[in-house]
Coordinates of C-alpha atoms in Angstrom, one line a residue:
Chain L
X861 CA 111.9 41.3 193.3
X862 CA 108.4 40.3 192.3
X863 CA 109.5 40.3 188.7
X864 CA 112.3 37.9 189.4
X865 CA 110.0 35.6 191.3
X866 CA 107.5 35.6 188.4
X867 CA 110.2 34.8 185.9
X868 CA 111.3 31.9 188.1
X869 CA 107.8 30.6 188.4
X870 CA 107.1 30.9 184.8
X871 CA 110.4 29.1 183.9
X872 CA 109.6 26.2 186.2
X873 CA 108.4 23.9 183.3
X874 CA 111.8 24.2 181.7
X875 CA 113.4 22.5 184.8
X876 CA 113.0 18.8 183.8
X877 CA 114.7 19.5 180.5
X878 CA 117.5 21.5 182.1
X879 CA 118.1 18.8 184.7
X880 CA 118.3 16.1 182.0
X881 CA 120.6 18.2 179.8
X882 CA 122.9 19.0 182.7
X883 CA 123.1 15.4 184.0
X884 CA 123.4 13.5 180.8
X885 CA 124.8 16.0 178.3
X886 CA 126.8 18.8 180.0
X887 CA 128.0 16.3 182.7
X888 CA 129.6 13.9 180.2
X889 CA 131.1 16.8 178.2
X890 CA 132.7 18.2 181.3
X891 CA 133.9 14.7 182.3
X892 CA 135.2 14.2 178.8
X893 CA 137.3 17.4 179.2
X894 CA 138.6 16.1 182.5
X895 CA 139.6 12.5 181.6
X896 CA 141.2 13.6 178.3
X897 CA 144.0 15.0 180.5
X898 CA 144.4 11.8 182.5
X899 CA 145.9 8.4 181.9
X900 CA 142.7 6.6 182.9
X901 CA 142.5 2.9 181.9
X902 CA 139.5 0.6 181.8
X903 CA 141.1 -1.8 184.3
X904 CA 140.6 0.4 187.4
X905 CA 140.1 4.0 188.3
X906 CA 142.6 3.9 191.2
X907 CA 145.6 4.5 189.1
X908 CA 144.3 7.6 187.3
X909 CA 146.7 10.5 187.2
X910 CA 146.6 13.9 185.7
X911 CA 149.0 13.9 182.7
X912 CA 148.5 17.3 181.1
X913 CA 148.7 17.3 177.4
X914 CA 150.4 13.9 177.1
X915 CA 147.4 12.3 175.4
X916 CA 147.3 15.0 172.8
X917 CA 151.0 14.9 172.2
X918 CA 150.7 11.2 171.9
X919 CA 147.8 11.5 169.4
X920 CA 149.6 13.9 167.1
X921 CA 152.7 11.7 167.1
X922 CA 150.6 8.5 166.5
X923 CA 150.5 7.3 162.9
X924 CA 147.2 5.6 163.7
X925 CA 145.7 8.9 164.7
X926 CA 147.0 10.7 161.7
X927 CA 145.7 7.9 159.5
X928 CA 142.2 8.3 161.1
X929 CA 142.3 12.1 160.6
X930 CA 143.1 11.7 156.9
X931 CA 140.5 9.0 156.4
X932 CA 137.9 11.1 158.2
X933 CA 138.7 14.0 155.9
X934 CA 138.4 11.8 152.8
X935 CA 135.2 10.3 154.1
X936 CA 133.7 13.7 154.9
X937 CA 134.7 15.4 151.7
X938 CA 133.8 12.5 149.4
X939 CA 130.5 11.5 151.0
X940 CA 129.2 14.6 152.6
X941 CA 130.5 17.6 150.7
X942 CA 130.8 16.1 147.2
X943 CA 128.4 13.2 147.4
X944 CA 125.3 13.9 149.4
X945 CA 125.3 17.6 148.8
X946 CA 125.8 17.6 145.0
X947 CA 123.6 14.6 144.4
X948 CA 120.9 16.0 146.6
X949 CA 121.0 19.3 144.7
X950 CA 121.0 17.5 141.4
X951 CA 118.0 15.4 142.3
X952 CA 116.1 18.3 143.7
X953 CA 116.7 20.3 140.5
X954 CA 115.9 17.4 138.2
X955 CA 112.7 16.8 140.1
X956 CA 111.4 20.2 139.2
X957 CA 111.4 19.3 135.5
X958 CA 110.6 15.6 135.7
X959 CA 107.1 14.0 135.3
X960 CA 105.1 13.3 138.4
X961 CA 105.3 9.5 138.6
X962 CA 109.1 9.5 138.1
X963 CA 109.5 12.2 140.8
X964 CA 107.4 10.2 143.2
X965 CA 109.2 6.9 142.7
X966 CA 112.6 8.4 142.9
X967 CA 111.7 10.4 146.1
X968 CA 110.3 7.3 147.7
X969 CA 113.4 5.1 147.0
X970 CA 115.9 7.7 148.1
X971 CA 114.0 8.5 151.3
X972 CA 113.6 4.8 152.0
X973 CA 117.4 4.5 152.1
X974 CA 117.4 7.3 154.7
X975 CA 114.6 6.0 156.9
X976 CA 116.1 2.5 157.3
X977 CA 117.9 1.9 160.6
X978 CA 121.6 2.7 160.3
X979 CA 122.7 -0.9 161.0
X980 CA 120.4 -2.4 158.4
X981 CA 121.8 0.1 155.8
X982 CA 125.2 -1.0 156.8
X983 CA 124.4 -4.7 156.1
X984 CA 122.7 -3.9 152.8
X985 CA 125.7 -2.1 151.5
X986 CA 128.1 -4.7 152.9
X987 CA 126.2 -7.3 150.8
X988 CA 126.3 -4.9 147.8
X989 CA 130.1 -4.2 147.9
X990 CA 131.3 -7.7 148.9
X991 CA 133.5 -9.6 146.4
X992 CA 130.6 -12.0 145.7
X993 CA 128.0 -9.2 146.0
X994 CA 125.7 -7.5 143.7
X995 CA 128.0 -4.7 142.5
X996 CA 130.5 -7.1 141.0
X997 CA 127.6 -9.1 139.4
X998 CA 126.5 -5.9 137.7
X999 CA 130.0 -5.0 136.6
X1000 CA 130.5 -8.6 135.2
X1001 CA 127.2 -8.3 133.3
X1002 CA 128.5 -5.0 131.8
X1003 CA 131.9 -6.7 131.0
X1004 CA 133.7 -4.5 133.3
X1005 CA 136.5 -5.7 135.6
X1006 CA 135.3 -6.6 139.1
X1007 CA 136.9 -5.5 142.3
X1008 CA 137.1 -6.7 145.9
X1009 CA 135.7 -3.3 147.0
X1010 CA 135.8 -3.7 150.7
X1011 CA 139.5 -4.8 150.5
X1012 CA 141.0 -2.6 147.8
X1013 CA 139.0 0.6 148.3
X1014 CA 137.3 0.3 151.7
X1015 CA 137.1 4.1 152.3
X1016 CA 135.5 4.6 148.9
X1017 CA 132.9 1.9 149.6
X1018 CA 131.9 3.3 153.0
X1019 CA 131.8 6.8 151.5
X1020 CA 129.4 5.6 148.7
X1021 CA 127.4 3.9 151.4
X1022 CA 127.1 7.1 153.3
X1023 CA 126.0 8.9 150.1
X1024 CA 123.4 6.2 149.7
X1025 CA 122.1 6.7 153.2
X1026 CA 122.3 10.4 153.6
X1027 CA 121.4 12.0 150.2
X1028 CA 117.7 12.1 151.1
X1029 CA 118.2 14.9 153.6
X1030 CA 120.0 17.2 151.2
X1031 CA 117.4 16.4 148.6
X1032 CA 114.6 17.5 151.0
X1033 CA 116.4 20.6 152.0
X1034 CA 117.1 21.6 148.4
X1035 CA 113.6 20.8 147.2
X1036 CA 112.2 23.2 149.8
X1037 CA 114.8 25.8 148.9
X1038 CA 114.2 25.6 145.1
X1039 CA 110.4 25.7 145.6
X1040 CA 110.9 29.2 147.1
X1041 CA 112.6 30.7 144.1
X1042 CA 110.1 32.9 142.4
X1043 CA 109.1 31.3 139.1
X1044 CA 109.4 34.5 137.0
X1045 CA 113.1 35.0 137.8
X1046 CA 114.0 31.5 136.5
X1047 CA 111.8 32.1 133.4
X1048 CA 113.3 35.5 132.8
X1049 CA 116.8 34.0 132.7
X1050 CA 115.6 31.3 130.4
X1051 CA 114.0 33.8 128.0
X1052 CA 117.2 35.9 128.1
X1053 CA 118.9 32.9 126.6
X1054 CA 120.9 31.7 129.6
X1055 CA 121.8 28.0 129.3
X1056 CA 120.8 25.5 132.1
X1057 CA 124.3 25.6 133.5
X1058 CA 124.4 29.4 133.4
X1059 CA 121.1 29.7 135.1
X1060 CA 122.2 27.2 137.8
X1061 CA 125.4 29.1 138.5
X1062 CA 124.3 32.7 138.2
X1063 CA 120.7 32.6 139.3
X1064 CA 119.8 29.5 141.3
X1065 CA 122.9 28.9 143.4
X1066 CA 123.2 32.5 144.7
X1067 CA 119.5 32.5 145.7
X1068 CA 119.8 29.3 147.7
X1069 CA 123.2 30.0 149.2
X1070 CA 121.9 30.0 152.8
X1071 CA 120.4 26.6 152.3
X1072 CA 123.6 25.4 150.9
X1073 CA 125.5 26.6 153.9
X1074 CA 123.0 25.1 156.4
X1075 CA 123.0 21.8 154.5
X1076 CA 126.8 21.5 154.2
X1077 CA 127.1 22.2 157.9
X1078 CA 124.6 19.6 159.0
X1079 CA 125.8 17.0 156.5
X1080 CA 129.4 17.4 157.8
X1081 CA 128.4 17.2 161.4
X1082 CA 126.4 14.1 160.7
X1083 CA 129.2 12.5 158.7
X1084 CA 131.8 13.2 161.4
X1085 CA 129.9 11.1 163.8
X1086 CA 129.0 8.1 161.6
X1087 CA 129.9 4.9 163.5
X1088 CA 127.4 2.1 162.9
X1089 CA 127.5 2.2 159.1
X1090 CA 131.3 1.8 158.9
X1091 CA 131.3 -0.6 161.8
X1092 CA 128.8 -2.9 160.1
X1093 CA 130.6 -2.8 156.7
X1094 CA 134.3 -3.0 157.5
X1095 CA 134.9 -2.5 161.3
X1096 CA 137.4 0.0 160.2
X1097 CA 139.5 -2.5 158.3
X1098 CA 141.1 -4.2 156.5
X1099 CA 144.0 -3.1 158.8
X1100 CA 142.9 0.4 159.6
X1101 CA 142.2 1.5 156.0
X1102 CA 138.6 2.7 156.7
X1103 CA 139.1 3.6 160.4
X1104 CA 137.6 7.0 160.8
X1105 CA 138.0 9.0 164.0
X1106 CA 134.9 7.6 165.8
X1107 CA 136.1 4.0 165.1
X1108 CA 139.7 4.9 166.2
X1109 CA 138.3 6.4 169.4
X1110 CA 136.3 3.3 170.1
X1111 CA 139.3 1.0 169.4
X1112 CA 141.6 2.9 171.7
X1113 CA 139.1 3.3 174.6
X1114 CA 137.6 -0.2 174.6
X1115 CA 139.6 -2.7 172.7
X1116 CA 142.9 -1.3 174.1
X1117 CA 141.4 0.0 177.3
X1118 CA 143.1 3.4 177.0
X1119 CA 140.1 5.4 178.2
X1120 CA 142.2 8.6 178.7
X1121 CA 143.7 8.5 175.2
X1122 CA 140.3 7.5 173.5
X1123 CA 138.7 10.4 175.3
X1124 CA 141.3 12.9 174.2
X1125 CA 140.5 11.9 170.6
X1126 CA 136.8 12.2 171.4
X1127 CA 137.4 15.7 172.8
X1128 CA 139.1 16.7 169.6
X1129 CA 136.1 15.4 167.6
X1130 CA 133.8 17.3 169.9
X1131 CA 135.7 20.5 169.5
X1132 CA 135.6 20.2 165.7
X1133 CA 131.9 19.5 166.0
X1134 CA 131.4 22.5 168.2
X1135 CA 133.2 24.8 165.8
X1136 CA 131.0 23.6 163.0
X1137 CA 127.9 24.2 165.2
X1138 CA 129.0 27.8 165.9
X1139 CA 129.4 28.5 162.2
X1140 CA 125.9 26.9 161.7
X1141 CA 124.4 29.2 164.4
X1142 CA 125.9 32.2 162.7
X1143 CA 124.3 31.1 159.4
X1144 CA 120.9 30.8 161.1
X1145 CA 121.4 34.0 163.2
X1146 CA 118.5 35.9 161.8
X1147 CA 116.1 33.1 162.5
X1148 CA 116.4 32.8 166.2
Chain A
X1432 CA 118.8 42.1 120.8
X1433 CA 117.1 40.5 123.8
X1434 CA 113.7 41.7 123.0
X1435 CA 114.0 40.5 119.4
X1436 CA 114.8 37.0 120.6
X1437 CA 112.1 37.2 123.2
X1438 CA 109.5 37.9 120.5
X1439 CA 111.0 35.7 117.9
X1440 CA 111.0 32.3 119.7
X1441 CA 108.1 30.3 118.5
X1442 CA 105.9 28.7 121.1
X1443 CA 106.0 25.2 119.7
X1444 CA 109.8 25.3 119.8
X1445 CA 109.8 26.1 123.4
X1446 CA 107.4 23.5 124.4
X1447 CA 109.3 20.9 122.4
X1448 CA 112.4 21.9 124.3
X1449 CA 110.4 21.6 127.5
X1450 CA 109.4 18.0 126.7
X1451 CA 113.1 17.2 125.9
X1452 CA 114.1 18.6 129.2
X1453 CA 111.5 16.6 131.0
X1454 CA 112.7 13.4 129.3
X1455 CA 116.3 14.1 130.2
X1456 CA 115.3 14.8 133.8
X1457 CA 113.1 11.6 134.0
X1458 CA 116.0 9.5 132.6
X1459 CA 118.5 10.9 135.1
X1460 CA 116.2 10.4 138.0
X1461 CA 115.3 6.9 137.0
X1462 CA 119.0 6.0 136.8
X1463 CA 119.6 7.3 140.3
X1464 CA 116.4 5.5 141.5
X1465 CA 117.6 2.2 140.1
X1466 CA 121.0 2.7 141.7
X1467 CA 119.4 3.4 145.1
X1468 CA 116.9 0.6 144.7
X1469 CA 119.4 -2.2 144.1
X1470 CA 120.5 -2.7 147.7
X1471 CA 116.9 -2.4 148.8
X1472 CA 116.0 -5.1 146.3
X1473 CA 118.6 -7.5 147.8
X1474 CA 116.9 -7.1 151.2
X1475 CA 113.4 -7.8 149.8
X1476 CA 114.4 -10.7 147.6
X1477 CA 116.8 -12.4 150.0
X1478 CA 114.3 -12.4 152.8
X1479 CA 112.1 -14.7 150.7
X1480 CA 114.9 -16.8 149.3
X1481 CA 115.7 -20.2 150.9
X1482 CA 119.3 -20.2 149.6
X1483 CA 120.0 -16.4 149.8
X1484 CA 123.6 -15.3 149.2
X1485 CA 125.1 -11.9 148.9
X1486 CA 124.2 -11.6 145.3
X1487 CA 120.8 -10.3 144.3
X1488 CA 118.7 -13.0 142.7
X1489 CA 115.1 -14.0 142.5
X1490 CA 114.0 -16.2 145.3
X1491 CA 114.7 -19.8 144.4
X1492 CA 112.8 -21.5 145.8
X1493 CA 110.4 -18.9 147.2
X1494 CA 109.9 -19.4 150.9
X1495 CA 108.5 -17.9 154.1
X1496 CA 110.9 -20.1 156.0
X1497 CA 113.3 -17.3 156.8
X1498 CA 110.6 -15.4 158.6
X1499 CA 109.4 -18.5 160.4
X1500 CA 113.0 -19.2 161.5
X1501 CA 113.6 -15.8 163.0
X1502 CA 110.2 -15.3 164.6
X1503 CA 111.2 -16.9 167.9
X1504 CA 111.3 -15.4 171.3
X1505 CA 115.1 -15.3 171.4
X1506 CA 115.8 -13.9 167.9
X1507 CA 113.0 -11.5 167.3
X1508 CA 110.4 -11.1 170.1
X1509 CA 112.7 -10.3 173.0
X1510 CA 114.9 -7.8 171.1
X1511 CA 111.9 -6.1 169.5
X1512 CA 110.2 -5.9 172.9
X1513 CA 113.4 -4.4 174.4
X1514 CA 113.6 -1.9 171.6
X1515 CA 110.0 -0.9 172.2
X1516 CA 110.5 -0.6 176.0
X1517 CA 113.8 1.4 175.5
X1518 CA 112.6 3.7 172.7
X1519 CA 109.0 4.0 174.0
X1520 CA 109.9 5.1 177.5
X1521 CA 112.7 7.4 176.2
X1522 CA 110.3 8.9 173.6
X1523 CA 107.6 9.5 176.3
X1524 CA 110.2 11.2 178.5
X1525 CA 111.6 13.4 175.7
X1526 CA 108.2 14.5 174.5
X1527 CA 106.9 15.3 178.0
X1528 CA 110.0 17.3 178.9
X1529 CA 110.1 19.0 175.5
X1530 CA 106.4 20.0 175.8
X1531 CA 106.9 21.5 179.2
X1532 CA 110.0 23.4 178.2
X1533 CA 108.5 24.7 175.0
X1534 CA 105.6 26.4 176.7
X1535 CA 107.4 29.2 178.5
X1536 CA 109.8 29.5 175.7
X1537 CA 107.0 30.1 173.3
X1538 CA 104.6 32.1 175.5
X1539 CA 106.7 34.4 177.7
X1540 CA 109.2 37.1 176.8
X1541 CA 112.3 36.7 178.9
X1542 CA 115.9 37.6 178.6
X1543 CA 116.8 33.9 179.2
X1544 CA 114.9 32.7 176.1
X1545 CA 117.5 33.7 173.5
X1546 CA 120.6 32.2 175.2
X1547 CA 118.7 29.1 176.1
X1548 CA 117.5 28.6 172.5
X1549 CA 120.9 29.2 171.1
X1550 CA 122.3 26.6 173.6
X1551 CA 119.6 24.1 172.5
X1552 CA 120.4 24.7 168.9
X1553 CA 124.1 24.3 169.5
X1554 CA 123.4 21.0 171.4
X1555 CA 121.4 19.6 168.5
X1556 CA 124.5 19.8 166.4
X1557 CA 127.0 18.2 168.8
X1558 CA 128.3 14.8 167.7
X1559 CA 126.8 12.5 170.3
X1560 CA 129.2 9.8 169.1
X1561 CA 132.1 11.7 170.6
X1562 CA 130.8 11.8 174.2
X1563 CA 130.0 8.0 174.3
X1564 CA 133.3 7.1 175.9
X1565 CA 132.9 9.5 178.9
X1566 CA 129.2 8.5 179.2
X1567 CA 130.3 4.9 179.5
X1568 CA 132.8 5.9 182.1
X1569 CA 130.2 7.9 184.1
X1570 CA 127.7 5.1 183.8
X1571 CA 130.2 2.6 185.2
X1572 CA 130.9 4.8 188.2
X1573 CA 127.2 5.5 189.1
X1574 CA 126.1 1.9 188.4
X1575 CA 123.9 2.8 185.5
X1576 CA 125.7 0.7 183.0
X1577 CA 123.7 -2.2 181.6
X1578 CA 120.4 -0.8 182.8
X1579 CA 117.6 -0.2 180.4
X1580 CA 116.3 2.8 182.3
X1581 CA 119.8 4.4 182.4
X1582 CA 120.2 3.9 178.7
X1583 CA 116.6 5.3 178.1
X1584 CA 117.5 8.4 180.1
X1585 CA 120.6 9.0 178.0
X1586 CA 118.7 8.4 174.7
X1587 CA 116.0 10.8 175.9
X1588 CA 118.5 13.5 176.7
X1589 CA 120.3 13.0 173.4
X1590 CA 117.1 13.7 171.4
X1591 CA 115.8 16.4 173.8
X1592 CA 117.4 19.5 172.2
X1593 CA 116.0 18.8 168.8
X1594 CA 112.6 17.9 170.3
X1595 CA 112.5 21.2 172.2
X1596 CA 113.4 23.1 169.1
X1597 CA 110.8 21.4 167.0
X1598 CA 108.1 21.6 169.7
X1599 CA 108.6 25.3 170.2
X1600 CA 108.3 26.0 166.5
X1601 CA 105.0 24.1 166.4
X1602 CA 103.8 25.9 169.6
X1603 CA 104.6 29.3 168.1
X1604 CA 102.0 28.4 165.4
X1605 CA 99.2 28.2 167.9
X1606 CA 97.4 31.5 168.4
X1607 CA 97.3 32.9 172.0
X1608 CA 93.8 34.2 171.9
X1609 CA 92.1 31.1 173.3
X1610 CA 94.6 30.8 176.1
X1611 CA 94.0 34.3 177.1
X1612 CA 90.3 33.5 177.4
X1613 CA 91.2 30.5 179.6
X1614 CA 93.5 32.7 181.8
X1615 CA 90.7 35.1 182.3
X1616 CA 88.5 32.2 183.4
X1617 CA 91.1 31.5 186.1
X1618 CA 93.0 28.6 184.5
X1619 CA 96.7 28.3 185.5
X1620 CA 99.3 28.2 182.7
X1621 CA 99.7 24.4 183.1
X1622 CA 95.9 24.0 182.7
X1623 CA 95.9 26.2 179.7
X1624 CA 98.8 24.2 178.2
X1625 CA 97.0 20.9 178.8
X1626 CA 93.4 21.8 177.9
X1627 CA 93.9 24.5 175.2
X1628 CA 97.3 24.4 173.6
X1629 CA 98.0 20.7 173.3
X1630 CA 94.7 19.7 171.7
X1631 CA 95.3 22.4 169.1
X1632 CA 98.8 21.2 168.3
X1633 CA 98.0 17.5 168.1
X1634 CA 99.7 17.0 164.7
X1635 CA 102.8 18.9 165.9
X1636 CA 103.1 16.7 169.0
X1637 CA 102.6 13.7 166.7
X1638 CA 105.4 14.7 164.4
X1639 CA 107.8 15.3 167.3
X1640 CA 106.9 11.9 168.9
X1641 CA 107.3 9.9 165.7
X1642 CA 110.5 11.7 164.7
X1643 CA 112.0 11.1 168.2
X1644 CA 111.0 7.5 168.1
X1645 CA 112.4 6.8 164.7
X1646 CA 115.7 8.3 165.6
X1647 CA 115.9 6.2 168.7
X1648 CA 114.8 3.0 167.1
X1649 CA 117.6 3.2 164.6
X1650 CA 120.2 4.2 167.1
X1651 CA 123.0 1.6 167.3
X1652 CA 125.9 3.2 169.1
X1653 CA 124.2 4.2 172.3
X1654 CA 122.7 0.8 173.3
X1655 CA 125.8 -0.9 171.8
X1656 CA 127.9 1.0 174.4
X1657 CA 125.6 1.1 177.4
X1658 CA 123.9 -2.3 177.4
X1659 CA 125.9 -5.5 177.9
X1660 CA 123.7 -8.5 178.9
X1661 CA 122.3 -10.3 175.8
X1662 CA 118.8 -10.5 177.2
X1663 CA 118.6 -6.7 177.4
X1664 CA 119.8 -5.8 173.9
X1665 CA 117.4 -4.0 171.5
X1666 CA 117.1 -5.2 167.9
X1667 CA 119.6 -2.7 166.6
X1668 CA 122.4 -4.5 168.5
X1669 CA 121.1 -8.0 168.7
X1670 CA 121.2 -8.1 164.9
X1671 CA 124.9 -8.9 165.4
X1672 CA 124.1 -12.4 166.6
X1673 CA 123.5 -13.3 163.0
X1674 CA 127.2 -12.9 162.6
X1675 CA 127.9 -14.7 165.8
X1676 CA 129.5 -17.9 166.9
X1677 CA 128.0 -20.1 164.2
X1678 CA 130.5 -19.1 161.6
X1679 CA 128.5 -19.0 158.4
X1680 CA 125.9 -16.2 158.1
X1681 CA 122.4 -17.2 157.1
X1682 CA 121.8 -14.2 154.8
X1683 CA 118.1 -15.1 154.2
X1684 CA 117.4 -14.9 157.9
X1685 CA 119.4 -11.8 158.4
X1686 CA 117.4 -10.1 155.6
X1687 CA 114.1 -11.4 157.1
X1688 CA 115.1 -10.0 160.5
X1689 CA 116.1 -6.7 159.0
X1690 CA 112.7 -6.4 157.3
X1691 CA 110.9 -7.0 160.6
X1692 CA 113.2 -4.6 162.4
X1693 CA 112.8 -1.8 159.8
X1694 CA 109.1 -2.2 159.3
X1695 CA 107.9 -0.1 162.2
X1696 CA 110.0 3.0 161.4
X1697 CA 109.0 2.8 157.7
X1698 CA 105.3 2.7 158.6
X1699 CA 105.7 5.5 161.1
X1700 CA 107.6 7.7 158.6
X1701 CA 104.9 7.1 155.9
X1702 CA 102.3 8.2 158.5
X1703 CA 104.0 11.6 159.2
X1704 CA 105.5 12.2 155.7
X1705 CA 102.6 14.3 154.6
X1706 CA 102.9 16.6 157.6
X1707 CA 106.6 17.0 157.1
X1708 CA 105.9 17.7 153.5
X1709 CA 108.0 20.1 151.5
X1710 CA 108.5 22.5 154.3
X1711 CA 111.3 20.5 155.7
X1712 CA 112.6 23.3 158.0
X1713 CA 113.9 20.7 160.4
X1714 CA 117.5 21.8 160.7
X1715 CA 119.5 19.3 162.6
X1716 CA 117.2 16.5 161.7
X1717 CA 119.8 13.8 161.0
X1718 CA 122.5 14.3 163.5
X1719 CA 124.1 11.1 164.7

């Protein structure tokens, strides 16, 4: 009994955090799980009815939803798994060989892109990809055909924008991971005549596989919830050709006032995020 | 075979190859650095250009007029003050709650620690974007919508899991010997935290504070959803007025405002970059 009281007393400082988390995080999540099964509309809560799985059935039959899922997959695979992850690893690996000034300058520029507020990054890349923007100027200068990027390939443009903005994180994670590989192992492989590619594949990658797992997981979670960047560049358009799930959710809930339907989509996004989080926790298991 | 090659490779050959590798790495890094720098260059050049367009060009004529034009109460001072009020109060709340919560988690053994920490880590990964629709709904029902303090409470909670996690890691690094001396002298645990632990982990608290503030300063979606009246909007949302009702966008002024809005976080990041250093063990640092 005394032990229980002591535990309670000692745990008291955790209380403010617990209260905040319950009120503003757990509460909304529970509320999300509730309205996802109702037909709530923005115009008034009086007519809200429990509709079971209707929102979800509606979603899976809705071409707009399927379009958003496909675009979200493309966006995530292109920008997070292929783009940020691979480029970040490449940069970190090249930095270990490069001369000091080059390393410093490259690090600063890549990190600057990451530190800038999301909405500023969105405007910068909007200016870069516009028809009369800098990218086409560069292409013209190289005598390559120009494109109206935000119209013909909007999902590619926003994916590249996300690579620009997010690569720094992977670079930092991999720089830390590569620095922990014992020097003599890398040298031994080099002495044994392994090529750079062979060393990367057979020595380096297996040794940093935990970092790869962690990084992929965090990148994917981050990319799944990108809103401001896409919103500033294309608003999901033209049409719905760069409308990823967060933008789809926003449109349904607020521009079409279908709160129930929008929340059902949000709940699906949340469940996917939660699944990734659980995998991430398993990867970290030994550290907690 | 292997040993023969090992002995037979002349030193000069190996160092020549090393130089070649370094040159290749330098070249690759510079290429990436230039690609990342181009959109940043537009921002810097356009802000000083009287006739700035979407294409990157040298300021012609060079002018400070863009900055003069945006440095008015309506355009810059009020939104920046709103940002400061919103993010400052939310950061103070997050850091205070996280410090209190971290203390028992770091100092006492309890069977609640592990589940609590796992929940915290799980929460750091959740896509906050997904719960914004239900949060909006809740805020409308409890009349917190369009209030600065309600938005600050939500922002504070959204950053709280990561802040607790980070804070506990820093606190674990403070040895307990000094506190035990304080306890022997009759100090309560809160006195020990305030007088002994916090002064010893000043840099750690600084990193958590700056990191939390940067994340909030750049947050677009939360204030975009929860604040409505124009005179309450922080800079991350008010930036949209540049695309507002006037039709044509004055890109020079948009760039100048972006520079002003980004400056605080860039300065703060530079201030803590050394402490973050290579040991970037901040899993979950960039969730949206």
